[in-house]
mmCIF file of C-alpha atoms in Angstrom:
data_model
loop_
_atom_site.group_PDB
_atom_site.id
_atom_site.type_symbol
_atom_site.label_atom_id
_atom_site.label_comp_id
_atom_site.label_asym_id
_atom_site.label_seq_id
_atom_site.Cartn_x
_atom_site.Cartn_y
_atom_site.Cartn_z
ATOM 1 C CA UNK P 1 12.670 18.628 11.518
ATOM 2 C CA UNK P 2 14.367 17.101 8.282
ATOM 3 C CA UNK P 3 12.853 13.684 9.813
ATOM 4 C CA UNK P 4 9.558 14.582 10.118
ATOM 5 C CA UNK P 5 9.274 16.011 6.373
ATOM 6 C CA UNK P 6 11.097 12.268 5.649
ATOM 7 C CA UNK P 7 7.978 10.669 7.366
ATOM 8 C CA UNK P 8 5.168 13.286 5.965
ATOM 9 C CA UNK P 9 6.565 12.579 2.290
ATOM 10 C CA UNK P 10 6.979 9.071 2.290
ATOM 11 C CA UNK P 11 3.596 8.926 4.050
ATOM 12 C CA UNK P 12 1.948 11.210 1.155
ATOM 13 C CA UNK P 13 3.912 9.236 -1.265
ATOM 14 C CA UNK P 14 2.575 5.598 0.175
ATOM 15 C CA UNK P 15 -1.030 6.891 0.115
ATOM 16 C CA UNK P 16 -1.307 8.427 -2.740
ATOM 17 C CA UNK P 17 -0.267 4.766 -4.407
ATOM 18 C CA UNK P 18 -2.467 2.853 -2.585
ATOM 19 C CA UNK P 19 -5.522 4.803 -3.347
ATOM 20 C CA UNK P 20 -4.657 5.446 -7.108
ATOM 21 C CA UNK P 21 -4.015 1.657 -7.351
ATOM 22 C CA UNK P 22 -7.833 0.785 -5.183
ATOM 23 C CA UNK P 23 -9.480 3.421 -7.487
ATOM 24 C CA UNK P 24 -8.030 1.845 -10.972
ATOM 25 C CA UNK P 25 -8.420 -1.339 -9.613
ATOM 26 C CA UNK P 26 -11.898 -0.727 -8.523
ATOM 27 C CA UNK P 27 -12.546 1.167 -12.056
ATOM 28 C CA UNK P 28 -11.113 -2.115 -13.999
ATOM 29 C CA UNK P 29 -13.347 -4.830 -11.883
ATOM 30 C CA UNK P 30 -16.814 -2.513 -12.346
ATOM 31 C CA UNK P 31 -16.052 -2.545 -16.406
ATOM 32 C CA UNK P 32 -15.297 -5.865 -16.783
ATOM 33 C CA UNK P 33 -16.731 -9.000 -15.777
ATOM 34 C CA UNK P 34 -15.168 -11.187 -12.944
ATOM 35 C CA UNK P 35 -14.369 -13.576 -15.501
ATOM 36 C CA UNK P 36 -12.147 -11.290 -17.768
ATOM 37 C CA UNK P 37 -10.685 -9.135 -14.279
ATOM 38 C CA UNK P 38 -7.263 -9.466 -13.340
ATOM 39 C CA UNK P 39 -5.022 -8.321 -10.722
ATOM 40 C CA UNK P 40 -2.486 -5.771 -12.956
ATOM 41 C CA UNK P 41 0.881 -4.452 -10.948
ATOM 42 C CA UNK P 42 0.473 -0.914 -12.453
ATOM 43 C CA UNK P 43 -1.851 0.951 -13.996
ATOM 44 C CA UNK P 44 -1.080 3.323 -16.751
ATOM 45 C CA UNK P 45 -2.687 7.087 -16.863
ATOM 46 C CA UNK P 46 -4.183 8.231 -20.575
ATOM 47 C CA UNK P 47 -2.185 9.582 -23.116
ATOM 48 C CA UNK P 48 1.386 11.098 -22.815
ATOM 49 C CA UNK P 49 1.002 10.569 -18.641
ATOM 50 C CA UNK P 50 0.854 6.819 -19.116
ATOM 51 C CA UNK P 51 4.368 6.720 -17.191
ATOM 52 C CA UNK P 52 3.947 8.881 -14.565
ATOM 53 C CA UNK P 53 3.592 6.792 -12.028
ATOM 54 C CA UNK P 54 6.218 4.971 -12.600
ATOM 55 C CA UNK P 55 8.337 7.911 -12.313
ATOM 56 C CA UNK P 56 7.624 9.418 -9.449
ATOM 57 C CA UNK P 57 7.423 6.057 -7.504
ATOM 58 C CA UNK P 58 11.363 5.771 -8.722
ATOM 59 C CA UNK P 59 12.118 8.886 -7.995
ATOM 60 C CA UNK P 60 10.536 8.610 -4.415
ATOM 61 C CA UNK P 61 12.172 5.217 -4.012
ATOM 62 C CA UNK P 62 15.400 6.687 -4.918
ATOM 63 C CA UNK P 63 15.298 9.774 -2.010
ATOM 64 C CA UNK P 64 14.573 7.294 0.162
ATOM 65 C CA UNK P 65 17.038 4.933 -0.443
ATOM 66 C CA UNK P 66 19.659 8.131 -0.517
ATOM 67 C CA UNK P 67 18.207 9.453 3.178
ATOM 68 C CA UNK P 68 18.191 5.722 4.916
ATOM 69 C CA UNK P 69 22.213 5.967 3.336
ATOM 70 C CA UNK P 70 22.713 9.420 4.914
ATOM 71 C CA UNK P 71 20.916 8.410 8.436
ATOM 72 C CA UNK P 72 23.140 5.335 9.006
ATOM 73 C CA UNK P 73 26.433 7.678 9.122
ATOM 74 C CA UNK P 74 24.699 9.729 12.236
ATOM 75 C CA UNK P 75 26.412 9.520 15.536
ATOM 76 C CA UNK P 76 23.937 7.806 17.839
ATOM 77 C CA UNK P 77 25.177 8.003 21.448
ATOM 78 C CA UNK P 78 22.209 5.313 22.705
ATOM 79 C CA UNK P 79 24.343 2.207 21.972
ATOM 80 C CA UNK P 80 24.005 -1.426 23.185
ATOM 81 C CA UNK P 81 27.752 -2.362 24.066
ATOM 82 C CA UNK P 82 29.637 -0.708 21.324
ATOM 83 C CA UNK P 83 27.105 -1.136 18.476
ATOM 84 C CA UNK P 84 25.046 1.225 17.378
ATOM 85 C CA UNK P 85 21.515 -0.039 16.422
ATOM 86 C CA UNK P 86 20.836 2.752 14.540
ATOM 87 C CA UNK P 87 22.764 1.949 11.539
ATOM 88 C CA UNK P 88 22.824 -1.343 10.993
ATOM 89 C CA UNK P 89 18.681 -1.002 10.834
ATOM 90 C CA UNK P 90 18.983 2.064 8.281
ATOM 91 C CA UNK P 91 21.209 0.006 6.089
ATOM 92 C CA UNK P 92 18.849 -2.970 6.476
ATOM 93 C CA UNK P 93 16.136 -0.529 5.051
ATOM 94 C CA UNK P 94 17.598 0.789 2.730
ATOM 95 C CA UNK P 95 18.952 -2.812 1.192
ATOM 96 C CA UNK P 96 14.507 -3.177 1.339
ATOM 97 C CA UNK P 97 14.252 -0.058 -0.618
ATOM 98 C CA UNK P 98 17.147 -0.666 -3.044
ATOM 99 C CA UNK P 99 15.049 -3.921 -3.724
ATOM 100 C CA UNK P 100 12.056 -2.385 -4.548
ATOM 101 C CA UNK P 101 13.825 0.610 -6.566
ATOM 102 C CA UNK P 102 15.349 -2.590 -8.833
ATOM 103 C CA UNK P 103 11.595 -4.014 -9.172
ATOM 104 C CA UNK P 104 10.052 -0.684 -10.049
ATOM 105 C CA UNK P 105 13.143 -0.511 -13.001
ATOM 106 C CA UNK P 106 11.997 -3.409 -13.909
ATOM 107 C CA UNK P 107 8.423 -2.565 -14.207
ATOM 108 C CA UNK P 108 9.278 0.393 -15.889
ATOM 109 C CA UNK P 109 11.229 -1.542 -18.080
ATOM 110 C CA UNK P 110 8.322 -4.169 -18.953
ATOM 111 C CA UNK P 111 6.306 -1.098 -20.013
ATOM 112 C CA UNK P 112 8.702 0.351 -22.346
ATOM 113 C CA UNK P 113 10.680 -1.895 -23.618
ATOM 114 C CA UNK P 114 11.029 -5.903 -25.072
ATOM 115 C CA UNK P 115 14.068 -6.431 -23.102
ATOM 116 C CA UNK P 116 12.565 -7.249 -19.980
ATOM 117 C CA UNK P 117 9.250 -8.719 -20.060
ATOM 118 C CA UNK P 118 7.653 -9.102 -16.765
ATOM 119 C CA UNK P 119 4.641 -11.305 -16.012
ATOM 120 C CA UNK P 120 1.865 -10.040 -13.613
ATOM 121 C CA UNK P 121 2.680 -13.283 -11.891
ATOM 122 C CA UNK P 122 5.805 -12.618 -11.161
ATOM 123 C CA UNK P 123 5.413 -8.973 -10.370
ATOM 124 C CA UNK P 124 3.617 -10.107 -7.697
ATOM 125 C CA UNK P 125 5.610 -12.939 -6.225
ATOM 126 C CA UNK P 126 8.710 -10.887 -6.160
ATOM 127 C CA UNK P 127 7.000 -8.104 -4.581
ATOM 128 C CA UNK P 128 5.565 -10.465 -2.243
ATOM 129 C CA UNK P 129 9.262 -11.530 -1.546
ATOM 130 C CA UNK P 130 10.403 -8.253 -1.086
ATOM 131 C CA UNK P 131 7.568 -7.103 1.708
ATOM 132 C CA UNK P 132 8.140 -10.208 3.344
ATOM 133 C CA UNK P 133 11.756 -9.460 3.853
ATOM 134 C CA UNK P 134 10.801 -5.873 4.778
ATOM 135 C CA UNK P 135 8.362 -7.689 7.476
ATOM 136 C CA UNK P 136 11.694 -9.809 8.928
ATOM 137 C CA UNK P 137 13.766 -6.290 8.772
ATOM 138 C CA UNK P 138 10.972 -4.545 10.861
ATOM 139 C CA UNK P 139 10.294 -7.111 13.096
ATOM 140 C CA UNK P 140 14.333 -7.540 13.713
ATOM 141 C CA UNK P 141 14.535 -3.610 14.517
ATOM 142 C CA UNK P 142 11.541 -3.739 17.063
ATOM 143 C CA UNK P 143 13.539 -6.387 19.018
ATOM 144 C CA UNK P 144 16.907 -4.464 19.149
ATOM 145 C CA UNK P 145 15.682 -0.891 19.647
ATOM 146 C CA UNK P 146 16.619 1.191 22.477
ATOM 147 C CA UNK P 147 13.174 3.127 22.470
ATOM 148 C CA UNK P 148 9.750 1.941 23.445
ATOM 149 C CA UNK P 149 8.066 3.439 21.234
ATOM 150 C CA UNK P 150 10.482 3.189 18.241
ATOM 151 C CA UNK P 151 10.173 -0.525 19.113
ATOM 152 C CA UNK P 152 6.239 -0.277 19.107
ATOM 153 C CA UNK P 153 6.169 1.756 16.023
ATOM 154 C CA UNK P 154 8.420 -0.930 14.064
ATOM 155 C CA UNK P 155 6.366 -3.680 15.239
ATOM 156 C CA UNK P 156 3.069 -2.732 13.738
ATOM 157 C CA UNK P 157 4.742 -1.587 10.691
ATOM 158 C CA UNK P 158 5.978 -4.914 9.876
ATOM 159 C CA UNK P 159 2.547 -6.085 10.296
ATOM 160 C CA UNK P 160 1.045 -3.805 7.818
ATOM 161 C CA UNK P 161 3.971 -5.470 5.748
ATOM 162 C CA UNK P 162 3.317 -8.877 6.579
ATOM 163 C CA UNK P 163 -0.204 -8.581 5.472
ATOM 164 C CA UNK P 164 1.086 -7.015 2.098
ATOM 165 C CA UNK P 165 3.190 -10.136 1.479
ATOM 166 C CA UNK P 166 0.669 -12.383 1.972
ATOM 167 C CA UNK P 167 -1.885 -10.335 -0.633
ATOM 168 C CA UNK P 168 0.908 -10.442 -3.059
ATOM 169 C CA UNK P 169 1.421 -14.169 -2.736
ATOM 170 C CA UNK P 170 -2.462 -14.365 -3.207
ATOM 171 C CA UNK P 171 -2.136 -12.801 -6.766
ATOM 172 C CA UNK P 172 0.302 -14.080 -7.815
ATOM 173 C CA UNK P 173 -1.631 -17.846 -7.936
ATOM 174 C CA UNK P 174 -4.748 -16.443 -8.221
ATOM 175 C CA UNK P 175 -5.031 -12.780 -9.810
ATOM 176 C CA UNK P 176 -8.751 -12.861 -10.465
ATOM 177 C CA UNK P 177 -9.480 -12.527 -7.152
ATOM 178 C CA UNK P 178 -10.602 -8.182 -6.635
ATOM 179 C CA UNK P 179 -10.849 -8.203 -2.916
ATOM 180 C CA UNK P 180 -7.296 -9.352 -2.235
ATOM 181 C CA UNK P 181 -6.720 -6.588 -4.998
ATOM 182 C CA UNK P 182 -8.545 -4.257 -3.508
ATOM 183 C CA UNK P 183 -6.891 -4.974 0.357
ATOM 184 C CA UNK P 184 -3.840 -4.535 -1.352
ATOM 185 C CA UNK P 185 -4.102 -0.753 -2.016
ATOM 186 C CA UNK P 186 -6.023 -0.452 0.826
ATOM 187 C CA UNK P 187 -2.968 -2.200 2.916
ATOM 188 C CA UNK P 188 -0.250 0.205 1.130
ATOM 189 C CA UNK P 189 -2.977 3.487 2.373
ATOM 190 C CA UNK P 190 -2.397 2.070 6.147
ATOM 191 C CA UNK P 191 1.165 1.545 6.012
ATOM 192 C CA UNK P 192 1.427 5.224 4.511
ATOM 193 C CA UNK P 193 -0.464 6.682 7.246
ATOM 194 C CA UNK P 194 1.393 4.638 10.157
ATOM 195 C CA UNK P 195 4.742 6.062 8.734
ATOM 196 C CA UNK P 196 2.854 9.636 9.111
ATOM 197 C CA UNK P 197 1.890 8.494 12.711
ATOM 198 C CA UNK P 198 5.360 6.999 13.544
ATOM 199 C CA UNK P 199 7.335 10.765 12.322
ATOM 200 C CA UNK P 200 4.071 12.673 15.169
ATOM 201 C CA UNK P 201 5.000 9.825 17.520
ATOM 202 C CA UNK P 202 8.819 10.066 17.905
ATOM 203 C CA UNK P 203 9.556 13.740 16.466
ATOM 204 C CA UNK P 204 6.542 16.022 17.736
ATOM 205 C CA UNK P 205 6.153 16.631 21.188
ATOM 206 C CA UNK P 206 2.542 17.660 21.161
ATOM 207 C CA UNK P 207 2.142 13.571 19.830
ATOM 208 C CA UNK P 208 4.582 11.928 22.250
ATOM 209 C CA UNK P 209 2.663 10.211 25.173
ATOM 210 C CA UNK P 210 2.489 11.149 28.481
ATOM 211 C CA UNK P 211 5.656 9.568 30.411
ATOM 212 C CA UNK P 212 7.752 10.074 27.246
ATOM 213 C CA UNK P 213 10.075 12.446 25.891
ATOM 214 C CA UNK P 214 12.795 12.895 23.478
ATOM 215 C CA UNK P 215 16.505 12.641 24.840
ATOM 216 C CA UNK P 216 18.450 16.003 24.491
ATOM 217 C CA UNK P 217 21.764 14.597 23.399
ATOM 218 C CA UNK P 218 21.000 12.591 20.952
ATOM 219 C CA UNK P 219 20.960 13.612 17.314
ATOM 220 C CA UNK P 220 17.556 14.874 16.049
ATOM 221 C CA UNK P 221 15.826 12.018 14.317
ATOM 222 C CA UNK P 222 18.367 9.122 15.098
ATOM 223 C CA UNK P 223 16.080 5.625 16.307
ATOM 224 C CA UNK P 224 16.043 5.777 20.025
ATOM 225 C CA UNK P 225 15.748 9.339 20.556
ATOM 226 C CA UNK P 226 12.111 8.739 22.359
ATOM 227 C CA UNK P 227 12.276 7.183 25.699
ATOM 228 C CA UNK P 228 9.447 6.171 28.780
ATOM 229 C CA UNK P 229 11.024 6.994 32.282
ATOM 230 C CA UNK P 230 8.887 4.128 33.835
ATOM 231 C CA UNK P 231 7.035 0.586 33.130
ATOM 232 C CA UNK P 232 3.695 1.771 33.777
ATOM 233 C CA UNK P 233 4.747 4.781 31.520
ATOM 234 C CA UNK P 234 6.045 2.205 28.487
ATOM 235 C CA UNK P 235 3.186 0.213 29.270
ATOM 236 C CA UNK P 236 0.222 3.292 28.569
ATOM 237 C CA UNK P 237 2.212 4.624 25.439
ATOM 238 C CA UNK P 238 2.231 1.749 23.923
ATOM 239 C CA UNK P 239 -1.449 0.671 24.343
ATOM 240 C CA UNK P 240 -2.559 4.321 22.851
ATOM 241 C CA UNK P 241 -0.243 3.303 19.736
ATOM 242 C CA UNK P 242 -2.287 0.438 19.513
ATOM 243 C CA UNK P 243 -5.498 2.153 19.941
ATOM 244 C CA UNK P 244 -4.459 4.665 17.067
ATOM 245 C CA UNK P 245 -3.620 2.248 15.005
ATOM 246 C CA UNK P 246 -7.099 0.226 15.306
ATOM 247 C CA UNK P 247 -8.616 3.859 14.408
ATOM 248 C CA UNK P 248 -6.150 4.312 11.244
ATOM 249 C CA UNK P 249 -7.570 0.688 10.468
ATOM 250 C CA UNK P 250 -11.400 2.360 10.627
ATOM 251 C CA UNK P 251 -10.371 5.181 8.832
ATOM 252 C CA UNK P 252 -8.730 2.640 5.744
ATOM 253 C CA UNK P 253 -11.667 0.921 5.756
ATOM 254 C CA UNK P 254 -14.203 3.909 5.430
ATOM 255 C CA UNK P 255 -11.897 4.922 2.836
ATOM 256 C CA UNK P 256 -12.194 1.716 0.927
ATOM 257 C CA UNK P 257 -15.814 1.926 1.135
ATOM 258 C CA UNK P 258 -16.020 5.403 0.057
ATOM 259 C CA UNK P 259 -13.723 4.922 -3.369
ATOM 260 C CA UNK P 260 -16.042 2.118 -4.106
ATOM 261 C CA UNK P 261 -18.936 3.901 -3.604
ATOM 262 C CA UNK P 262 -17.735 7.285 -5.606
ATOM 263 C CA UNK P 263 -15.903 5.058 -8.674
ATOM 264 C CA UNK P 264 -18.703 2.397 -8.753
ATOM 265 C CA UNK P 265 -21.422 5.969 -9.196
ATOM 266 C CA UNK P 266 -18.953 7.444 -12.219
ATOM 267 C CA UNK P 267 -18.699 4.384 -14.696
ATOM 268 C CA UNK P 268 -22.678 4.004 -14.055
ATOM 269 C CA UNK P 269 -22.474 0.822 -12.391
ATOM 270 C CA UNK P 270 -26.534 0.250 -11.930
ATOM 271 C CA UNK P 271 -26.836 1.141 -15.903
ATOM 272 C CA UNK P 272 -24.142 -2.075 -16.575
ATOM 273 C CA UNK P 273 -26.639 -3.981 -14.203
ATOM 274 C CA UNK P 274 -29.259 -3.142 -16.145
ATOM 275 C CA UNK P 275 -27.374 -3.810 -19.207
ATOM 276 C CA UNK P 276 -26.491 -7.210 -18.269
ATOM 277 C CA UNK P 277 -30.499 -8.574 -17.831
ATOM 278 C CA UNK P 278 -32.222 -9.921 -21.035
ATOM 279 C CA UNK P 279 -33.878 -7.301 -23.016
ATOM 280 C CA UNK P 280 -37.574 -7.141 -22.943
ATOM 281 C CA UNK P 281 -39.646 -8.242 -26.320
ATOM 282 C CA UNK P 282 -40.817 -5.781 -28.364
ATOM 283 C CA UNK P 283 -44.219 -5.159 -30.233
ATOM 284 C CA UNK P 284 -42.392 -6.383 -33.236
ATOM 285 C CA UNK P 285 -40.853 -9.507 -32.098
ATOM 286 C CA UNK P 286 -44.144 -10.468 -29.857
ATOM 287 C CA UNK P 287 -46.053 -10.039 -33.800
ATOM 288 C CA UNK P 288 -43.984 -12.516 -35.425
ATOM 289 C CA UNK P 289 -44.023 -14.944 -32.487
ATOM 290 C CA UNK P 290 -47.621 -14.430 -32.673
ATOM 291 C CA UNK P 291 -47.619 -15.125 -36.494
ATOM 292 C CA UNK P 292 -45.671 -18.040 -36.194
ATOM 293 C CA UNK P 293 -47.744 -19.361 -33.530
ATOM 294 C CA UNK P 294 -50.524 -19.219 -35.700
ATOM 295 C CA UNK P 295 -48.278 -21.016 -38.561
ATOM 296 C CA UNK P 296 -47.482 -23.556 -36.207
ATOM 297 C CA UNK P 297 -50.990 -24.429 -35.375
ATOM 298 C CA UNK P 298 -52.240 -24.469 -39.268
ATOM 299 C CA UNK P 299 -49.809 -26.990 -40.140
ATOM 300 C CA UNK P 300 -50.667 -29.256 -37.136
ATOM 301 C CA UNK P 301 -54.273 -29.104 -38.013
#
């Protein structure tokens, strides 16, 4: 039970990040021109909230960090010879999500401070850094887990961070560039809901898939806890993860176009349209073209 509330708040804390970070950044591209637009790492909230964000992503950084910790001391009774797999992957994450505690600091830092002053540029590459080593650590526990579906689970999560890596890479050489923005929030919204999906997957029986079950005598929670009893069984479980993950990829992408839609009909985007075409002549200015019109022709006869 404790694991599942693990996945359910690091899944509300991942998507409530990436949507407050496509809204802003949708928000900042529809008041600006493309020209003046660029990709910023964080986005400040008005008045004496400015840091909030900042704080709570710290503060959610630093629970998980402390619960990764906690997990790795488990007894796990699923070993492979005499190692078990469980903690040397939990201590692998959490080295990930000590990394990204140090670059939120740092942030936080930047914001407050003259000590540390940290380029959007490099923001960017170092996070891009940081979610591509999360992407080796991921892909390093699918290949030594004891569960199918653990394994599965694992795998398309260090897709989700793959494809974060590369968008972060992206801004950093070219931060003008909204889409790749955009994706970005959009990418940190999927990888919040495939954490929810992977705690229903492994923890909930009502979620598990048909063939599957969770192994009585091992510790509540611990990575291979969730195992197929046949081939055919492995085989079916994990092509419905893959099918729920194409629909969490519709679902991102209905989201994206939503938020656009809703933040693009609050700052009035058709009014800055309008704003932007040449203003129509007046009576006025259509007289004095007329009078100098008539000036013009005088002097040339």
């Amino acid at each position: 039970m404790a694991t599942l509330l693990y996945h359910v708040l690091s899944s509300s804390s991942l998507v409530s990040l990436g949507l407050y970070h496509l809204i802003c950044t949708t928000r900042n591209h529809l008041l600006k021109s493309p020209r003046d637009y660029s990709a910023r790492p964080y986005h400040p909230l008005p008045h004496r909230l400015r840091l909030l964000q900042l704080y709570l992503l710290i503060l959610f950084l630093l629970i998980a960090f402390i619960h990764q910790i906690l997990v790795s001391f488990d007894a796990d009774p699923l070993l492979k010879g005499r190692t078990p797999v469980h903690r040397f992957t939990s201590l692998q994450s959490a080295a990930v999500l000590f990394l990204f505690l140090l670059l939120s600091l740092s942030l936080l830092l930047s914001e407050i401070t003259t000590l540390l002053p940290l380029p959007s540029d490099l923001f960017f590459a170092l996070a891009s850094a940081i979610f591509f080593l999360q992407y080796s650590v991921s892909s390093a526990s699918s290949s030594v887990q004891t569960s199918d579906l653990q394994a599965e689970c694992d795998s398309v999560s260090a897709r989700i961070s793959a494809l974060s890596s590369i968008l972060c890479l992206v801004l950093a050489c070219q931060p003008k560039l909204f889409v790749v923005d955009a994706v970005l929030g959009a990418s940190i919204c999927l990888q919040g809901i495939w954490v929810l999906q992977t705690g229903l997957s492994l923890h909930v029986d009502a979620f598990i898939p048909e063939g599957c079950h969770k192994l009585l005598d091992v510790v509540s929670g611990v990575e291979g806890s969730t195992k197929c009893d046949f081939e055919d069984s492995k085989l079916r479980a994990v092509a419905i993860l893959d099918l729920i993950f194409l629909v969490h990829v519709l679902f991102v992408v209905i989201i994206t176009l939503v938020t656009y839609a809703v933040v693009a009909k609050t700052v009035g985007l058709t009014s800055r349209r309008l704003g932007s075409y040449e203003a129509l002549p007046t009576v006025a200015d259509s007289n004095h073209n007329h009078i100098q019109m008539k000036a013009l022709s005088g002097t040339q006869a």
